Amino acid sequence: MSKTIITTMNKLAAGVAMGVTGLSMGYVATAVATEADVAGFVENATYYRDGRGLSKFRNTAQLEVIKPVESEGRWYNVTVNGVLRGTYDGVYDLNDDEFGASSAPEAYLGEHWHPNDNPIVAFSPVKFPCENGDAALCGNLDDYMDKDEDDLKFPEFNDELDFIRELYVDATTDLSNGDQFSVRVGKQQVVWGKTDLFRVLDVINPVDFSRHNIYDELEDIRIPQWIAQAEWRMGPTAFLDDSNLSVVWNFDKFRPNNLGQCGSPYAILDAGCFFSARTPALGGLPVISNVDVPNWQLSNTQGGIKWEGVAGDATFSLNAYTYRQQLPSLHANANPGAAGGIFEIQFPRVNLVGGSIDYYAQNIDSVLRLETTYTEGEEVPAYVGGFAETDMFRYVLGVDKNLVIPALSSSAFLISGQLFGEHILDYREDLPNEEDNWIATLLVKGWWMNNRLSPQVIIAHDVGAKATVVAPSVEYLVDDNWKVNLALSLKTGGNEQFDTNALAAKFPGNPPMGVWEPLARFTNGPIGVANEEDEIQLTVRYSF
C-alpha cells in the first residue's frame, strides 16, 4: 500500500472521529458546550554520550485538550479529548559527525557495542540508504526503515499523522438494569497491565524505541492507534465488589515497533544497522530483501477482550487478544540472489491469553502484583532459517511499598521491585535467546522540600545477558510551571557471544558466521547492546 493511500486513510479516520464528535455534540438540541480544559508543556531534553558527544537535543511542545459536552440525552459524560505533540531533535544538526545521513560510516556492524574479532561473514551497514542513494536498499526497506534525516528530526510529522497523539470521544449511558455502558472511539493508547520498562500484557499499542530505547515512560513512547473501546460496568455482584467487561478493536493499519534507524542515536539491539546492511562476501547482497508489512484489511485488524474485577483488597483481570507481532521476524530466502536479499521481514499473527492480579497486603503495607501471558504463534530469532515459531510464557512479579525512614525524610520513599520472566516453550539449540531468562528492576524514589526535590535511582539487570543499567536522577520543581531533571545512565555488559561456528558443524548447510554477528545482539538484549551509551541527561520542562 502506498504512503499516499495510508495518508488518505488516516485522514478519513480522523474525519470519522471528528464526525462522531459532531454527532455527539448535536445529539440533543439543547446540548451545551462547556469550557475546555487546556494544558500542555514545552520541553528541552539535552543528552551527552560518553565518547560520541551530543546524543539528543530534543525540543518538544505538547498540547492537551479535554472538551466536555453537556447533554440532556441518553448519553452523558461526553467529552472530546485531544493531545497534539510536535518534536524537533537538533542532534542531527549539532552533531552530524556522529548521527544523521552525513555521519561517518560504521567501520563494521556492531562497532558501537562489540569488538570486530575478524568475523567470518562481514556486514557493511548503510546509514539512511534512501538519502544516501542506495535505491535497492531503500526499496527493500520500504514502509519500515526508509526514513530520511528530516523524518527523524521531526518524527511526529509523517504520513501517519503522529502529531495527533490522541483524538477520541468518550461517552457513557445507563442500561435498564442500572449498569453503565461507555464507549471511547478515536486515536488513543489502551493500557493493559502496570509494568515499567518492559511489557507483558501491555501489547495493544506498538512502541517507539527510537525515542530513547526502553527508558522513556511508556506513555510517551507508545504509538497511538485508531481504536474503538466499549466497556460494560456491571458494578458489585454477589461475589465481587466491582466488575466490568471491555472489548477493544484496533482498526488502524498495523504498525510495528519503531526500533530506530542506522545512524540515529537510539537503535535498540542495533537492529537498524543490521537490517540496512550489505554482505561484501556475497557481492554486496542486502541483508533484507523485503518487508512484508500487512496492508489494511479487516482480517489484519486486531482485537481483544478483558474482564476485570475487584474482590476485597485484590483487583484482577483476565485478558485475551489477537494481534500482529510487533517485533520483526526474519525469514531466510531459499534463493537470496534471486530474492534480492538474505531475509524477508514478516510480522506473524499472535494469539494471547493472560491475566493480572494486584493485592494490597495490609500486614506489610505493600501492593503485590502479578501479570502473566501465554502467546501462540510468536516467532523468535534463530540460526537455522532465521526464525523459529514457538509459544511463549511470560510473567512479572512486582511489589510496591511506601516506606518512611525518619532519619532521611519525613516523606515516604517509594520502593518498587519487579522480576520479569520469559520461557520459550519450543526451545531449540540454535536460538540466541535463553530458554528461560529473567530481568530484575528496582526503583527507589524519595521526596524532600515539600515534595519539590525528588531523587531516585532505577536499576535493571538482565540475568541471561549479564547486563546492567543504573540510572540515578534528581528532579526539582522550581515552581508550579518549571521542572528540571538531571540524570545519569550507566550500563555494563554486552560481552555475551553466540558461537555460530560450533553450530555450523551441528546443522550442515548453514554457514559459520562468527561469535558476534548477527545473532549475539539478541543474546545481549537491549541493555547489553547499549553498553557504550553511558549518558548525562538534562531535561527542562515548562508546563501550563
Tab-separated table of N, CA and C in Angstrom, residues 26-130:
chain	number	residue	atom	x	y	z
A	26	GLY	N	-24.205	17.299	18.762
A	26	GLY	CA	-25.515	17.701	18.282
A	26	GLY	C	-26.601	16.698	18.566
A	27	TYR	N	-26.327	15.749	19.479
A	27	TYR	CA	-27.284	14.671	19.736
A	27	TYR	C	-28.595	15.208	20.266
A	28	VAL	N	-28.528	16.246	21.116
A	28	VAL	CA	-29.721	16.857	21.674
A	28	VAL	C	-29.696	18.338	21.329
A	29	ALA	N	-30.818	18.837	20.965
A	29	ALA	CA	-30.869	20.234	20.525
A	29	ALA	C	-30.426	21.191	21.608
A	30	THR	N	-30.605	20.769	22.869
A	30	THR	CA	-30.257	21.661	23.972
A	30	THR	C	-28.848	21.418	24.507
A	31	ALA	N	-28.029	20.703	23.736
A	31	ALA	CA	-26.665	20.430	24.181
A	31	ALA	C	-25.912	21.725	24.423
A	32	VAL	N	-25.073	21.713	25.462
A	32	VAL	CA	-24.317	22.896	25.822
A	32	VAL	C	-22.841	22.539	25.892
A	33	ALA	N	-22.001	23.271	25.171
A	33	ALA	CA	-20.561	23.046	25.219
A	33	ALA	C	-19.981	23.811	26.396
A	34	THR	N	-19.319	23.124	27.298
A	34	THR	CA	-18.737	23.764	28.471
A	34	THR	C	-17.300	24.187	28.157
A	35	GLU	N	-16.676	24.819	29.143
A	35	GLU	CA	-15.304	25.281	28.953
A	35	GLU	C	-14.367	24.098	28.727
A	36	ALA	N	-13.419	24.290	27.834
A	36	ALA	CA	-12.417	23.260	27.588
A	36	ALA	C	-11.311	23.362	28.623
A	37	ASP	N	-10.799	22.213	29.037
A	37	ASP	CA	-9.656	22.142	29.938
A	37	ASP	C	-8.415	21.999	29.075
A	38	VAL	N	-7.554	23.006	29.088
A	38	VAL	CA	-6.382	23.044	28.223
A	38	VAL	C	-5.124	23.043	29.087
A	39	ALA	N	-4.191	22.187	28.755
A	39	ALA	CA	-2.906	22.122	29.445
A	39	ALA	C	-1.846	21.733	28.419
A	40	GLY	N	-0.624	21.698	28.876
A	40	GLY	CA	0.450	21.313	27.982
A	40	GLY	C	1.801	21.662	28.550
A	41	PHE	N	2.823	21.503	27.725
A	41	PHE	CA	4.177	21.829	28.163
A	41	PHE	C	5.078	22.024	26.950
A	42	VAL	N	6.181	22.695	27.193
A	42	VAL	CA	7.306	22.743	26.257
A	42	VAL	C	8.512	22.220	27.018
A	43	GLU	N	9.391	21.515	26.302
A	43	GLU	CA	10.464	20.807	26.990
A	43	GLU	C	11.689	20.730	26.104
A	44	ASN	N	12.853	20.834	26.748
A	44	ASN	CA	14.119	20.539	26.072
A	44	ASN	C	14.819	19.414	26.816
A	45	ALA	N	15.226	18.394	26.065
A	45	ALA	CA	15.996	17.278	26.618
A	45	ALA	C	17.348	17.253	25.916
A	46	THR	N	18.403	17.499	26.667
A	46	THR	CA	19.759	17.527	26.122
A	46	THR	C	20.563	16.407	26.780
A	47	TYR	N	21.032	15.464	25.967
A	47	TYR	CA	21.787	14.317	26.465
A	47	TYR	C	23.190	14.342	25.851
A	48	TYR	N	24.176	13.954	26.654
A	48	TYR	CA	25.563	13.885	26.192
A	48	TYR	C	26.066	12.469	26.432
A	49	ARG	N	26.575	11.831	25.385
A	49	ARG	CA	27.022	10.436	25.458
A	49	ARG	C	28.539	10.363	25.499
A	50	ASP	N	29.035	9.545	26.402
A	50	ASP	CA	30.466	9.360	26.548
A	50	ASP	C	31.076	8.845	25.238
A	51	GLY	N	32.058	9.551	24.734
A	51	GLY	CA	32.775	9.126	23.536
A	51	GLY	C	32.183	9.588	22.223
A	52	ARG	N	30.942	10.069	22.237
A	52	ARG	CA	30.309	10.459	20.978
A	52	ARG	C	29.727	11.869	21.021
A	53	GLY	N	29.669	12.468	22.195
A	53	GLY	CA	29.179	13.838	22.297
A	53	GLY	C	27.666	13.909	22.398
A	54	LEU	N	27.112	14.984	21.900
A	54	LEU	CA	25.672	15.218	21.993
A	54	LEU	C	24.896	14.079	21.344
A	55	SER	N	23.965	13.478	22.111
A	55	SER	CA	23.172	12.372	21.569
A	55	SER	C	21.690	12.699	21.485
A	56	LYS	N	21.272	13.797	22.097
A	56	LYS	CA	19.889	14.230	21.989
A	56	LYS	C	19.823	15.725	22.267
A	57	PHE	N	19.095	16.425	21.428
A	57	PHE	CA	18.744	17.824	21.677
A	57	PHE	C	17.297	17.983	21.239
A	58	ARG	N	16.440	17.273	21.987
A	58	ARG	CA	15.038	17.131	21.597
A	58	ARG	C	14.210	18.254	22.214
A	59	ASN	N	13.503	18.962	21.361
A	59	ASN	CA	12.628	20.048	21.785
A	59	ASN	C	11.188	19.643	21.476
A	60	THR	N	10.354	19.619	22.522
A	60	THR	CA	9.004	19.079	22.408
A	60	THR	C	7.988	20.114	22.859
A	61	ALA	N	6.898	20.212	22.119
A	61	ALA	CA	5.738	21.003	22.537
A	61	ALA	C	4.524	20.087	22.509
A	62	GLN	N	3.761	20.074	23.599
A	62	GLN	CA	2.585	19.207	23.688
A	62	GLN	C	1.400	20.002	24.209
A	63	LEU	N	0.259	19.815	23.567
A	63	LEU	CA	-0.987	20.478	23.950
A	63	LEU	C	-2.032	19.417	24.244
A	64	GLU	N	-2.692	19.532	25.404
A	64	GLU	CA	-3.690	18.560	25.832
A	64	GLU	C	-5.010	19.277	26.061
A	65	VAL	N	-6.069	18.793	25.419
A	65	VAL	CA	-7.379	19.445	25.495
A	65	VAL	C	-8.439	18.409	25.851
A	66	ILE	N	-9.263	18.726	26.850
A	66	ILE	CA	-10.452	17.934	27.182
A	66	ILE	C	-11.653	18.867	27.086
A	67	LYS	N	-12.580	18.536	26.208
A	67	LYS	CA	-13.744	19.381	25.969
A	67	LYS	C	-15.007	18.634	26.398
A	68	PRO	N	-15.544	18.913	27.592
A	68	PRO	CA	-16.807	18.281	27.984
A	68	PRO	C	-17.971	18.845	27.166
A	69	VAL	N	-18.953	18.003	26.938
A	69	VAL	CA	-20.156	18.407	26.211
A	69	VAL	C	-21.362	17.984	27.054
A	70	GLU	N	-22.075	18.954	27.605
A	70	GLU	CA	-23.251	18.650	28.407
A	70	GLU	C	-24.429	18.307	27.501
A	71	SER	N	-25.227	17.327	27.909
A	71	SER	CA	-26.348	16.897	27.081
A	71	SER	C	-27.471	16.403	27.961
A	72	GLU	N	-28.698	16.591	27.509
A	72	GLU	CA	-29.874	16.088	28.216
A	72	GLU	C	-30.349	14.762	27.638
A	73	GLY	N	-29.583	14.200	26.714
A	73	GLY	CA	-29.996	12.961	26.076
A	73	GLY	C	-29.573	11.729	26.855
A	74	ARG	N	-29.615	10.611	26.170
A	74	ARG	CA	-29.312	9.336	26.803
A	74	ARG	C	-27.844	9.235	27.204
A	75	TRP	N	-26.985	9.838	26.416
A	75	TRP	CA	-25.556	9.762	26.688
A	75	TRP	C	-25.130	10.931	27.558
A	76	TYR	N	-24.233	10.690	28.477
A	76	TYR	CA	-23.710	11.747	29.336
A	76	TYR	C	-22.200	11.515	29.518
A	77	ASN	N	-21.559	12.421	30.254
A	77	ASN	CA	-20.097	12.403	30.378
A	77	ASN	C	-19.436	12.350	29.011
A	78	VAL	N	-20.032	13.081	28.067
A	78	VAL	CA	-19.483	13.123	26.711
A	78	VAL	C	-18.325	14.124	26.690
A	79	THR	N	-17.171	13.666	26.275
A	79	THR	CA	-16.012	14.541	26.171
A	79	THR	C	-15.271	14.273	24.868
A	80	VAL	N	-14.663	15.320	24.360
A	80	VAL	CA	-13.742	15.210	23.236
A	80	VAL	C	-12.341	15.441	23.795
A	81	ASN	N	-11.450	14.496	23.553
A	81	ASN	CA	-10.117	14.526	24.145
A	81	ASN	C	-9.068	14.554	23.041
A	82	GLY	N	-8.121	15.459	23.163
A	82	GLY	CA	-7.075	15.555	22.156
A	82	GLY	C	-5.720	15.852	22.774
A	83	VAL	N	-4.687	15.260	22.223
A	83	VAL	CA	-3.306	15.561	22.593
A	83	VAL	C	-2.508	15.717	21.304
A	84	LEU	N	-1.880	16.865	21.145
A	84	LEU	CA	-1.031	17.140	19.994
A	84	LEU	C	0.408	17.269	20.470
A	85	ARG	N	1.339	16.679	19.724
A	85	ARG	CA	2.749	16.761	20.105
A	85	ARG	C	3.621	16.972	18.876
A	86	GLY	N	4.528	17.904	18.985
A	86	GLY	CA	5.497	18.144	17.926
A	86	GLY	C	6.902	18.156	18.502
A	87	THR	N	7.855	17.565	17.774
A	87	THR	CA	9.221	17.427	18.260
A	87	THR	C	10.207	17.835	17.181
A	88	TYR	N	11.253	18.515	17.600
A	88	TYR	CA	12.419	18.747	16.747
A	88	TYR	C	13.648	18.286	17.520
A	89	ASP	N	14.382	17.328	16.961
A	89	ASP	CA	15.610	16.854	17.584
A	89	ASP	C	16.799	17.440	16.831
A	90	GLY	N	17.463	18.387	17.471
A	90	GLY	CA	18.554	19.098	16.826
A	90	GLY	C	19.873	18.361	16.800
A	91	VAL	N	19.912	17.122	17.344
A	91	VAL	CA	21.185	16.401	17.361
A	91	VAL	C	21.706	16.163	15.949
A	92	TYR	N	20.805	16.033	14.983
A	92	TYR	CA	21.241	15.768	13.610
A	92	TYR	C	21.874	17.003	12.962
A	93	ASP	N	21.584	18.169	13.495
A	93	ASP	CA	22.227	19.396	13.017
A	93	ASP	C	23.460	19.745	13.831
A	94	LEU	N	23.429	19.431	15.142
A	94	LEU	CA	24.503	19.865	16.028
A	94	LEU	C	25.625	18.840	16.173
A	95	ASN	N	25.361	17.579	15.874
A	95	ASN	CA	26.395	16.541	15.967
A	95	ASN	C	26.299	15.620	14.759
A	96	ASP	N	26.387	16.230	13.571
A	96	ASP	CA	26.216	15.447	12.342
A	96	ASP	C	27.433	14.595	12.013
A	97	ASP	N	28.533	14.728	12.769
A	97	ASP	CA	29.660	13.814	12.582
A	97	ASP	C	29.332	12.421	13.114
A	98	GLU	N	28.450	12.346	14.115
A	98	GLU	CA	28.124	11.073	14.743
A	98	GLU	C	26.763	10.532	14.326
A	99	PHE	N	25.797	11.431	14.105
A	99	PHE	CA	24.430	10.988	13.843
A	99	PHE	C	23.866	11.709	12.623
A	100	GLY	N	23.104	10.950	11.818
A	100	GLY	CA	22.482	11.548	10.648
A	100	GLY	C	23.014	10.967	9.355
A	101	ALA	N	22.467	11.452	8.263
A	101	ALA	CA	22.790	10.892	6.946
A	101	ALA	C	24.234	11.125	6.540
A	102	SER	N	24.835	12.223	7.005
A	102	SER	CA	26.208	12.549	6.600
A	102	SER	C	27.239	12.132	7.638
A	103	SER	N	26.837	11.415	8.672
A	103	SER	CA	27.787	10.992	9.697
A	103	SER	C	28.717	9.915	9.161
A	104	ALA	N	29.813	9.712	9.869
A	104	ALA	CA	30.813	8.742	9.423
A	104	ALA	C	30.211	7.345	9.335
A	105	PRO	N	30.554	6.583	8.310
A	105	PRO	CA	30.002	5.226	8.177
A	105	PRO	C	30.496	4.314	9.296
A	106	GLU	N	29.720	3.292	9.581
A	106	GLU	CA	30.125	2.305	10.573
A	106	GLU	C	31.336	1.524	10.044
A	107	ALA	N	32.368	1.371	10.868
A	107	ALA	CA	33.541	0.604	10.445
A	107	ALA	C	33.179	-0.859	10.230
A	108	TYR	N	32.256	-1.362	11.024
A	108	TYR	CA	31.748	-2.722	10.874
A	108	TYR	C	30.435	-2.795	11.634
A	109	LEU	N	29.644	-3.801	11.356
A	109	LEU	CA	28.366	-3.966	12.046
A	109	LEU	C	28.616	-4.265	13.519
A	110	GLY	N	28.007	-3.454	14.393
A	110	GLY	CA	28.202	-3.622	15.820
A	110	GLY	C	29.369	-2.828	16.373
A	111	GLU	N	29.866	-1.864	15.606
A	111	GLU	CA	31.038	-1.086	16.030
A	111	GLU	C	30.857	-0.471	17.406
A	112	HIS	N	29.640	-0.069	17.736
A	112	HIS	CA	29.418	0.671	18.970
A	112	HIS	C	28.969	-0.201	20.133
A	113	TRP	N	29.173	-1.525	20.022
A	113	TRP	CA	28.887	-2.343	21.209
A	113	TRP	C	29.761	-3.581	21.344
A	114	HIS	N	30.503	-3.998	20.309
A	114	HIS	CA	31.379	-5.161	20.474
A	114	HIS	C	32.622	-5.011	19.595
A	115	PRO	N	33.704	-5.738	19.930
A	115	PRO	CA	34.919	-5.678	19.102
A	115	PRO	C	34.702	-6.367	17.766
A	116	ASN	N	35.613	-6.097	16.831
A	116	ASN	CA	35.461	-6.642	15.483
A	116	ASN	C	35.732	-8.144	15.464
A	117	ASP	N	36.842	-8.584	16.012
A	117	ASP	CA	37.172	-10.004	16.151
A	117	ASP	C	37.119	-10.786	14.842
A	118	ASN	N	37.421	-10.148	13.725
A	118	ASN	CA	37.550	-10.825	12.424
A	118	ASN	C	36.410	-11.804	12.132
A	119	PRO	N	35.192	-11.298	11.949
A	119	PRO	CA	34.056	-12.203	11.684
A	119	PRO	C	34.235	-12.954	10.371
A	120	ILE	N	33.702	-14.170	10.327
A	120	ILE	CA	33.777	-14.967	9.100
A	120	ILE	C	32.905	-14.348	8.012
A	121	VAL	N	31.729	-13.903	8.378
A	121	VAL	CA	30.840	-13.191	7.452
A	121	VAL	C	30.733	-11.746	7.928
A	122	ALA	N	31.176	-10.811	7.097
A	122	ALA	CA	31.154	-9.397	7.466
A	122	ALA	C	29.912	-8.737	6.881
A	123	PHE	N	29.401	-7.743	7.613
A	123	PHE	CA	28.249	-6.969	7.154
A	123	PHE	C	28.648	-5.496	7.137
A	124	SER	N	28.246	-4.783	6.108
A	124	SER	CA	28.564	-3.365	5.970
A	124	SER	C	27.271	-2.556	6.062
A	125	PRO	N	27.025	-1.909	7.199
A	125	PRO	CA	25.791	-1.122	7.344
A	125	PRO	C	25.808	0.113	6.448
A	126	VAL	N	24.636	0.478	5.974
A	126	VAL	CA	24.461	1.690	5.168
A	126	VAL	C	23.501	2.596	5.928
A	127	LYS	N	23.987	3.754	6.382
A	127	LYS	CA	23.129	4.692	7.091
A	127	LYS	C	22.209	5.422	6.114
A	128	PHE	N	20.963	5.558	6.475
A	128	PHE	CA	19.986	6.326	5.700
A	128	PHE	C	20.088	5.979	4.200
A	129	PRO	N	19.817	4.719	3.845
A	129	PRO	CA	20.011	4.309	2.449
A	129	PRO	C	19.192	5.117	1.454
A	130	CYS	N	18.002	5.564	1.844
A	130	CYS	CA	17.177	6.332	0.908
A	130	CYS	C	17.785	7.701	0.628
